[in-house]
């Protein structure tokens, strides 16, 4: 079982086989605190977690409490565990808002690549009154069909026997509603890993539903 393998760290910041959850919290000092918190989901194609090196510190130093989530990888098809951890991280910060000197209504999410997909996924999957306040998606892989993402990435997320129809269920343009949180999208036109159209199509879906969005 993939979920039972020992965690493995490579290159100092890539973690494989995550089967437990940890939150690394960078609390903004009281004299700088804005009340905002950013829940950060690392990318890595749902194969490993590539931890950010400087962004959490930048958030903290600018008055934004940052939370880096070491979430359980789906480990060949256990996507429910990954989504559960993403929701749990947001709800933990909301429940402990006073402890971390944040406003429970100012908790946003962000992520890059697969982490961008997860940030967008949790933005749409949570109940409307529990959704994050905003989302920031860096080169997010919001589309899951074979043209926009490798099938190996889909296998990591949804299992070895994933079909194109099943992959469509986690193509997040299909989940956007008028209640999806305001979203900032950043992308690179020459990205040959996560095709830029993944971002532009998601942006179009947001605009179609009247969601405040910038790209």
mmCIF file of N, CA, C and O in Angstrom, residues 61-134:
data_model
loop_
_atom_site.group_PDB
_atom_site.id
_atom_site.type_symbol
_atom_site.label_atom_id
_atom_site.label_comp_id
_atom_site.label_asym_id
_atom_site.label_seq_id
_atom_site.Cartn_x
_atom_site.Cartn_y
_atom_site.Cartn_z
ATOM 1 N N UNK A 61 6.654 38.314 7.288
ATOM 2 C CA UNK A 61 7.314 39.607 7.464
ATOM 3 C C UNK A 61 6.453 40.760 6.974
ATOM 4 O O UNK A 61 6.730 41.929 7.284
ATOM 5 N N UNK A 62 5.422 40.449 6.186
ATOM 6 C CA UNK A 62 4.508 41.472 5.694
ATOM 7 C C UNK A 62 3.148 41.409 6.387
ATOM 8 O O UNK A 62 2.151 41.916 5.867
ATOM 9 N N UNK A 63 3.120 40.777 7.552
ATOM 10 C CA UNK A 63 1.923 40.820 8.375
ATOM 11 C C UNK A 63 0.880 39.777 8.064
ATOM 12 O O UNK A 63 -0.244 39.850 8.576
ATOM 13 N N UNK A 64 1.231 38.783 7.248
ATOM 14 C CA UNK A 64 0.297 37.714 6.880
ATOM 15 C C UNK A 64 0.793 36.413 7.497
ATOM 16 O O UNK A 64 1.899 35.952 7.183
ATOM 17 N N UNK A 65 0.010 35.821 8.365
ATOM 18 C CA UNK A 65 0.396 34.531 8.940
ATOM 19 C C UNK A 65 0.323 33.455 7.862
ATOM 20 O O UNK A 65 -0.708 33.304 7.198
ATOM 21 N N UNK A 66 1.414 32.742 7.652
ATOM 22 C CA UNK A 66 1.489 31.726 6.600
ATOM 23 C C UNK A 66 1.455 30.330 7.212
ATOM 24 O O UNK A 66 2.051 30.090 8.263
ATOM 25 N N UNK A 67 0.751 29.433 6.541
ATOM 26 C CA UNK A 67 0.619 28.052 7.001
ATOM 27 C C UNK A 67 0.980 27.133 5.837
ATOM 28 O O UNK A 67 0.252 27.053 4.846
ATOM 29 N N UNK A 68 2.114 26.459 5.926
ATOM 30 C CA UNK A 68 2.495 25.487 4.896
ATOM 31 C C UNK A 68 1.955 24.123 5.326
ATOM 32 O O UNK A 68 2.246 23.657 6.429
ATOM 33 N N UNK A 69 1.183 23.510 4.454
ATOM 34 C CA UNK A 69 0.506 22.258 4.790
ATOM 35 C C UNK A 69 1.272 21.079 4.209
ATOM 36 O O UNK A 69 1.437 20.971 2.989
ATOM 37 N N UNK A 70 1.764 20.232 5.080
ATOM 38 C CA UNK A 70 2.288 18.938 4.629
ATOM 39 C C UNK A 70 1.089 17.994 4.620
ATOM 40 O O UNK A 70 0.738 17.384 5.619
ATOM 41 N N UNK A 71 0.447 17.914 3.456
ATOM 42 C CA UNK A 71 -0.783 17.123 3.350
ATOM 43 C C UNK A 71 -0.467 15.695 2.907
ATOM 44 O O UNK A 71 0.592 15.417 2.328
ATOM 45 N N UNK A 72 -1.390 14.812 3.204
ATOM 46 C CA UNK A 72 -1.235 13.437 2.740
ATOM 47 C C UNK A 72 -1.362 13.408 1.227
ATOM 48 O O UNK A 72 -2.350 13.892 0.663
ATOM 49 N N UNK A 73 -0.364 12.860 0.572
ATOM 50 C CA UNK A 73 -0.459 12.669 -0.873
ATOM 51 C C UNK A 73 -1.511 11.610 -1.180
ATOM 52 O O UNK A 73 -1.746 10.701 -0.374
ATOM 53 N N UNK A 74 -2.154 11.726 -2.340
ATOM 54 C CA UNK A 74 -3.164 10.715 -2.682
ATOM 55 C C UNK A 74 -2.591 9.318 -2.860
ATOM 56 O O UNK A 74 -3.318 8.330 -2.744
ATOM 57 N N UNK A 75 -1.257 9.238 -3.115
ATOM 58 C CA UNK A 75 -0.579 7.937 -3.159
ATOM 59 C C UNK A 75 -1.333 6.910 -3.997
ATOM 60 O O UNK A 75 -1.755 5.861 -3.515
ATOM 61 N N UNK A 76 -1.506 7.259 -5.260
ATOM 62 C CA UNK A 76 -2.148 6.401 -6.262
ATOM 63 C C UNK A 76 -3.622 6.171 -5.919
ATOM 64 O O UNK A 76 -4.057 5.048 -5.655
ATOM 65 N N UNK A 77 -4.385 7.286 -5.865
ATOM 66 C CA UNK A 77 -5.823 7.137 -5.870
ATOM 67 C C UNK A 77 -6.586 7.464 -4.611
ATOM 68 O O UNK A 77 -7.798 7.267 -4.568
ATOM 69 N N UNK A 78 -5.916 7.992 -3.577
ATOM 70 C CA UNK A 78 -6.633 8.326 -2.347
ATOM 71 C C UNK A 78 -6.849 9.845 -2.269
ATOM 72 O O UNK A 78 -6.439 10.502 -1.313
ATOM 73 N N UNK A 79 -7.515 10.388 -3.268
ATOM 74 C CA UNK A 79 -7.689 11.839 -3.341
ATOM 75 C C UNK A 79 -8.500 12.383 -2.178
ATOM 76 O O UNK A 79 -8.348 13.543 -1.791
ATOM 77 N N UNK A 80 -9.354 11.548 -1.597
ATOM 78 C CA UNK A 80 -10.178 12.026 -0.489
ATOM 79 C C UNK A 80 -9.323 12.431 0.713
ATOM 80 O O UNK A 80 -9.668 13.359 1.454
ATOM 81 N N UNK A 81 -8.184 11.760 0.908
ATOM 82 C CA UNK A 81 -7.306 12.106 2.029
ATOM 83 C C UNK A 81 -6.689 13.488 1.810
ATOM 84 O O UNK A 81 -6.574 14.293 2.745
ATOM 85 N N UNK A 82 -6.289 13.770 0.580
ATOM 86 C CA UNK A 82 -5.673 15.052 0.265
ATOM 87 C C UNK A 82 -6.664 16.188 0.472
ATOM 88 O O UNK A 82 -6.341 17.210 1.090
ATOM 89 N N UNK A 83 -7.868 16.044 -0.036
ATOM 90 C CA UNK A 83 -8.885 17.086 0.122
ATOM 91 C C UNK A 83 -9.239 17.269 1.596
ATOM 92 O O UNK A 83 -9.410 18.403 2.064
ATOM 93 N N UNK A 84 -9.334 16.187 2.329
ATOM 94 C CA UNK A 84 -9.659 16.257 3.758
ATOM 95 C C UNK A 84 -8.617 17.078 4.505
ATOM 96 O O UNK A 84 -8.956 17.891 5.383
ATOM 97 N N UNK A 85 -7.333 16.894 4.174
ATOM 98 C CA UNK A 85 -6.276 17.647 4.843
ATOM 99 C C UNK A 85 -6.326 19.126 4.494
ATOM 100 O O UNK A 85 -6.073 19.992 5.350
ATOM 101 N N UNK A 86 -6.645 19.430 3.237
ATOM 102 C CA UNK A 86 -6.731 20.822 2.817
ATOM 103 C C UNK A 86 -7.853 21.538 3.566
ATOM 104 O O UNK A 86 -7.674 22.656 4.076
ATOM 105 N N UNK A 87 -9.010 20.892 3.653
ATOM 106 C CA UNK A 87 -10.131 21.464 4.394
ATOM 107 C C UNK A 87 -9.784 21.588 5.875
ATOM 108 O O UNK A 87 -10.050 22.606 6.517
ATOM 109 N N UNK A 88 -9.153 20.545 6.411
ATOM 110 C CA UNK A 88 -8.800 20.535 7.824
ATOM 111 C C UNK A 88 -7.855 21.666 8.201
ATOM 112 O O UNK A 88 -7.972 22.244 9.291
ATOM 113 N N UNK A 89 -6.913 21.997 7.313
ATOM 114 C CA UNK A 89 -5.963 23.074 7.601
ATOM 115 C C UNK A 89 -6.680 24.413 7.709
ATOM 116 O O UNK A 89 -6.400 25.219 8.610
ATOM 117 N N UNK A 90 -7.615 24.653 6.800
ATOM 118 C CA UNK A 90 -8.381 25.901 6.837
ATOM 119 C C UNK A 90 -9.221 25.968 8.111
ATOM 120 O O UNK A 90 -9.253 26.988 8.807
ATOM 121 N N UNK A 91 -9.897 24.874 8.423
ATOM 122 C CA UNK A 91 -10.769 24.858 9.598
ATOM 123 C C UNK A 91 -9.962 24.969 10.896
ATOM 124 O O UNK A 91 -10.419 25.578 11.873
ATOM 125 N N UNK A 92 -8.755 24.397 10.919
ATOM 126 C CA UNK A 92 -7.906 24.523 12.105
ATOM 127 C C UNK A 92 -7.554 25.992 12.349
ATOM 128 O O UNK A 92 -7.626 26.484 13.486
ATOM 129 N N UNK A 93 -7.160 26.691 11.284
ATOM 130 C CA UNK A 93 -6.795 28.093 11.452
ATOM 131 C C UNK A 93 -8.006 28.922 11.850
ATOM 132 O O UNK A 93 -7.897 29.849 12.658
ATOM 133 N N UNK A 94 -9.145 28.578 11.309
ATOM 134 C CA UNK A 94 -10.373 29.304 11.655
ATOM 135 C C UNK A 94 -10.701 29.099 13.138
ATOM 136 O O UNK A 94 -11.055 30.033 13.846
ATOM 137 N N UNK A 95 -10.568 27.864 13.607
ATOM 138 C CA UNK A 95 -10.888 27.542 15.004
ATOM 139 C C UNK A 95 -9.877 28.145 15.977
ATOM 140 O O UNK A 95 -10.193 28.355 17.147
ATOM 141 N N UNK A 96 -8.663 28.428 15.492
ATOM 142 C CA UNK A 96 -7.607 28.959 16.349
ATOM 143 C C UNK A 96 -7.223 30.390 15.958
ATOM 144 O O UNK A 96 -6.085 30.815 16.177
ATOM 145 N N UNK A 97 -8.184 31.105 15.410
ATOM 146 C CA UNK A 97 -7.914 32.461 14.933
ATOM 147 C C UNK A 97 -7.387 33.367 16.038
ATOM 148 O O UNK A 97 -6.437 34.136 15.840
ATOM 149 N N UNK A 98 -7.979 33.267 17.213
ATOM 150 C CA UNK A 98 -7.542 34.135 18.316
ATOM 151 C C UNK A 98 -6.109 33.807 18.721
ATOM 152 O O UNK A 98 -5.293 34.702 18.969
ATOM 153 N N UNK A 99 -5.781 32.527 18.754
ATOM 154 C CA UNK A 99 -4.430 32.099 19.133
ATOM 155 C C UNK A 99 -3.380 32.684 18.196
ATOM 156 O O UNK A 99 -2.287 33.090 18.629
ATOM 157 N N UNK A 100 -3.687 32.717 16.897
ATOM 158 C CA UNK A 100 -2.711 33.179 15.905
ATOM 159 C C UNK A 100 -2.945 34.633 15.499
ATOM 160 O O UNK A 100 -2.317 35.114 14.538
ATOM 161 N N UNK A 101 -3.848 35.316 16.204
ATOM 162 C CA UNK A 101 -4.086 36.738 15.981
ATOM 163 C C UNK A 101 -4.506 37.022 14.531
ATOM 164 O O UNK A 101 -3.993 37.931 13.881
ATOM 165 N N UNK A 102 -5.433 36.203 14.022
ATOM 166 C CA UNK A 102 -5.930 36.396 12.656
ATOM 167 C C UNK A 102 -7.448 36.552 12.683
ATOM 168 O O UNK A 102 -8.120 36.206 13.654
ATOM 169 N N UNK A 103 -7.980 37.079 11.594
ATOM 170 C CA UNK A 103 -9.422 37.224 11.413
ATOM 171 C C UNK A 103 -9.922 35.949 10.728
ATOM 172 O O UNK A 103 -9.454 35.615 9.628
ATOM 173 N N UNK A 104 -10.856 35.214 11.315
ATOM 174 C CA UNK A 104 -11.321 33.965 10.698
ATOM 175 C C UNK A 104 -11.980 34.171 9.337
ATOM 176 O O UNK A 104 -12.147 33.211 8.585
ATOM 177 N N UNK A 105 -12.312 35.416 9.011
ATOM 178 C CA UNK A 105 -12.914 35.724 7.713
ATOM 179 C C UNK A 105 -11.879 36.182 6.692
ATOM 180 O O UNK A 105 -12.232 36.578 5.583
ATOM 181 N N UNK A 106 -10.601 36.134 7.061
ATOM 182 C CA UNK A 106 -9.531 36.582 6.165
ATOM 183 C C UNK A 106 -8.501 35.480 5.933
ATOM 184 O O UNK A 106 -7.306 35.738 5.826
ATOM 185 N N UNK A 107 -8.974 34.253 5.845
ATOM 186 C CA UNK A 107 -8.087 33.114 5.607
ATOM 187 C C UNK A 107 -8.193 32.712 4.143
ATOM 188 O O UNK A 107 -9.265 32.315 3.666
ATOM 189 N N UNK A 108 -7.098 32.836 3.415
ATOM 190 C CA UNK A 108 -7.071 32.467 2.007
ATOM 191 C C UNK A 108 -6.196 31.256 1.760
ATOM 192 O O UNK A 108 -5.539 30.738 2.675
ATOM 193 N N UNK A 109 -6.195 30.796 0.512
ATOM 194 C CA UNK A 109 -5.403 29.631 0.126
ATOM 195 C C UNK A 109 -4.546 29.971 -1.080
ATOM 196 O O UNK A 109 -4.904 30.833 -1.891
ATOM 197 N N UNK A 110 -3.426 29.287 -1.203
ATOM 198 C CA UNK A 110 -2.618 29.433 -2.412
ATOM 199 C C UNK A 110 -1.821 28.158 -2.637
ATOM 200 O O UNK A 110 -1.673 27.316 -1.748
ATOM 201 N N UNK A 111 -1.319 28.018 -3.853
ATOM 202 C CA UNK A 111 -0.505 26.860 -4.187
ATOM 203 C C UNK A 111 -0.001 26.982 -5.604
ATOM 204 O O UNK A 111 -0.505 27.789 -6.389
ATOM 205 N N UNK A 112 1.026 26.211 -5.905
ATOM 206 C CA UNK A 112 1.548 26.196 -7.271
ATOM 207 C C UNK A 112 1.422 24.797 -7.857
ATOM 208 O O UNK A 112 1.484 23.798 -7.138
ATOM 209 N N UNK A 113 1.205 24.725 -9.164
ATOM 210 C CA UNK A 113 1.104 23.460 -9.885
ATOM 211 C C UNK A 113 0.008 22.586 -9.264
ATOM 212 O O UNK A 113 -1.140 23.009 -9.188
ATOM 213 N N UNK A 114 0.342 21.394 -8.776
ATOM 214 C CA UNK A 114 -0.671 20.563 -8.121
ATOM 215 C C UNK A 114 -1.237 21.259 -6.891
ATOM 216 O O UNK A 114 -2.421 21.110 -6.562
ATOM 217 N N UNK A 115 -0.396 22.048 -6.211
ATOM 218 C CA UNK A 115 -0.881 22.821 -5.073
ATOM 219 C C UNK A 115 -1.893 23.870 -5.494
ATOM 220 O O UNK A 115 -2.818 24.198 -4.733
ATOM 221 N N UNK A 116 -1.728 24.405 -6.712
ATOM 222 C CA UNK A 116 -2.718 25.332 -7.254
ATOM 223 C C UNK A 116 -4.036 24.635 -7.527
ATOM 224 O O UNK A 116 -5.113 25.186 -7.283
ATOM 225 N N UNK A 117 -3.946 23.404 -8.045
ATOM 226 C CA UNK A 117 -5.156 22.603 -8.239
ATOM 227 C C UNK A 117 -5.850 22.380 -6.901
ATOM 228 O O UNK A 117 -7.069 22.538 -6.787
ATOM 229 N N UNK A 118 -5.071 22.042 -5.860
ATOM 230 C CA UNK A 118 -5.663 21.764 -4.558
ATOM 231 C C UNK A 118 -6.283 23.023 -3.952
ATOM 232 O O UNK A 118 -7.373 22.970 -3.366
ATOM 233 N N UNK A 119 -5.620 24.169 -4.118
ATOM 234 C CA UNK A 119 -6.173 25.421 -3.609
ATOM 235 C C UNK A 119 -7.488 25.759 -4.312
ATOM 236 O O UNK A 119 -8.457 26.200 -3.682
ATOM 237 N N UNK A 120 -7.532 25.557 -5.623
ATOM 238 C CA UNK A 120 -8.769 25.797 -6.365
ATOM 239 C C UNK A 120 -9.829 24.753 -6.019
ATOM 240 O O UNK A 120 -11.026 25.070 -5.929
ATOM 241 N N UNK A 121 -9.393 23.523 -5.818
ATOM 242 C CA UNK A 121 -10.327 22.439 -5.486
ATOM 243 C C UNK A 121 -11.029 22.728 -4.168
ATOM 244 O O UNK A 121 -12.263 22.662 -4.078
ATOM 245 N N UNK A 122 -10.248 23.074 -3.146
ATOM 246 C CA UNK A 122 -10.847 23.339 -1.840
ATOM 247 C C UNK A 122 -11.719 24.599 -1.895
ATOM 248 O O UNK A 122 -12.713 24.719 -1.175
ATOM 249 N N UNK A 123 -11.375 25.531 -2.783
ATOM 250 C CA UNK A 123 -12.177 26.742 -2.952
ATOM 251 C C UNK A 123 -13.571 26.437 -3.475
ATOM 252 O O UNK A 123 -14.517 27.198 -3.236
ATOM 253 N N UNK A 124 -13.697 25.344 -4.197
ATOM 254 C CA UNK A 124 -14.984 24.970 -4.776
ATOM 255 C C UNK A 124 -15.685 23.849 -4.023
ATOM 256 O O UNK A 124 -16.911 23.745 -4.057
ATOM 257 N N UNK A 125 -14.911 23.014 -3.322
ATOM 258 C CA UNK A 125 -15.493 21.829 -2.689
ATOM 259 C C UNK A 125 -16.137 22.128 -1.338
ATOM 260 O O UNK A 125 -17.068 21.426 -0.930
ATOM 261 N N UNK A 126 -15.646 23.143 -0.649
ATOM 262 C CA UNK A 126 -16.190 23.445 0.676
ATOM 263 C C UNK A 126 -17.572 24.081 0.565
ATOM 264 O O UNK A 126 -17.912 24.696 -0.442
ATOM 265 N N UNK A 127 -18.346 23.940 1.630
ATOM 266 C CA UNK A 127 -19.656 24.591 1.676
ATOM 267 C C UNK A 127 -19.482 26.093 1.522
ATOM 268 O O UNK A 127 -18.459 26.667 1.917
ATOM 269 N N UNK A 128 -20.484 26.746 0.952
ATOM 270 C CA UNK A 128 -20.351 28.169 0.632
ATOM 271 C C UNK A 128 -20.001 29.016 1.846
ATOM 272 O O UNK A 128 -19.224 29.969 1.740
ATOM 273 N N UNK A 129 -20.536 28.674 2.999
ATOM 274 C CA UNK A 129 -20.261 29.491 4.188
ATOM 275 C C UNK A 129 -18.951 29.117 4.864
ATOM 276 O O UNK A 129 -18.584 29.713 5.882
ATOM 277 N N UNK A 130 -18.218 28.147 4.304
ATOM 278 C CA UNK A 130 -16.930 27.730 4.872
ATOM 279 C C UNK A 130 -15.770 27.946 3.901
ATOM 280 O O UNK A 130 -14.614 27.682 4.251
ATOM 281 N N UNK A 131 -16.046 28.391 2.709
ATOM 282 C CA UNK A 131 -15.005 28.555 1.701
ATOM 283 C C UNK A 131 -13.934 29.545 2.171
ATOM 284 O O UNK A 131 -14.217 30.454 2.960
ATOM 285 N N UNK A 132 -12.694 29.395 1.685
ATOM 286 C CA UNK A 132 -11.668 30.394 2.000
ATOM 287 C C UNK A 132 -12.070 31.761 1.462
ATOM 288 O O UNK A 132 -12.910 31.872 0.560
ATOM 289 N N UNK A 133 -11.453 32.804 2.011
ATOM 290 C CA UNK A 133 -11.812 34.168 1.637
ATOM 291 C C UNK A 133 -11.311 34.533 0.247
ATOM 292 O O UNK A 133 -11.908 35.376 -0.441
ATOM 293 N N UNK A 134 -10.222 33.909 -0.178
ATOM 294 C CA UNK A 134 -9.632 34.211 -1.482
ATOM 295 C C UNK A 134 -8.686 33.082 -1.862
ATOM 296 O O UNK A 134 -8.352 32.225 -1.029
#
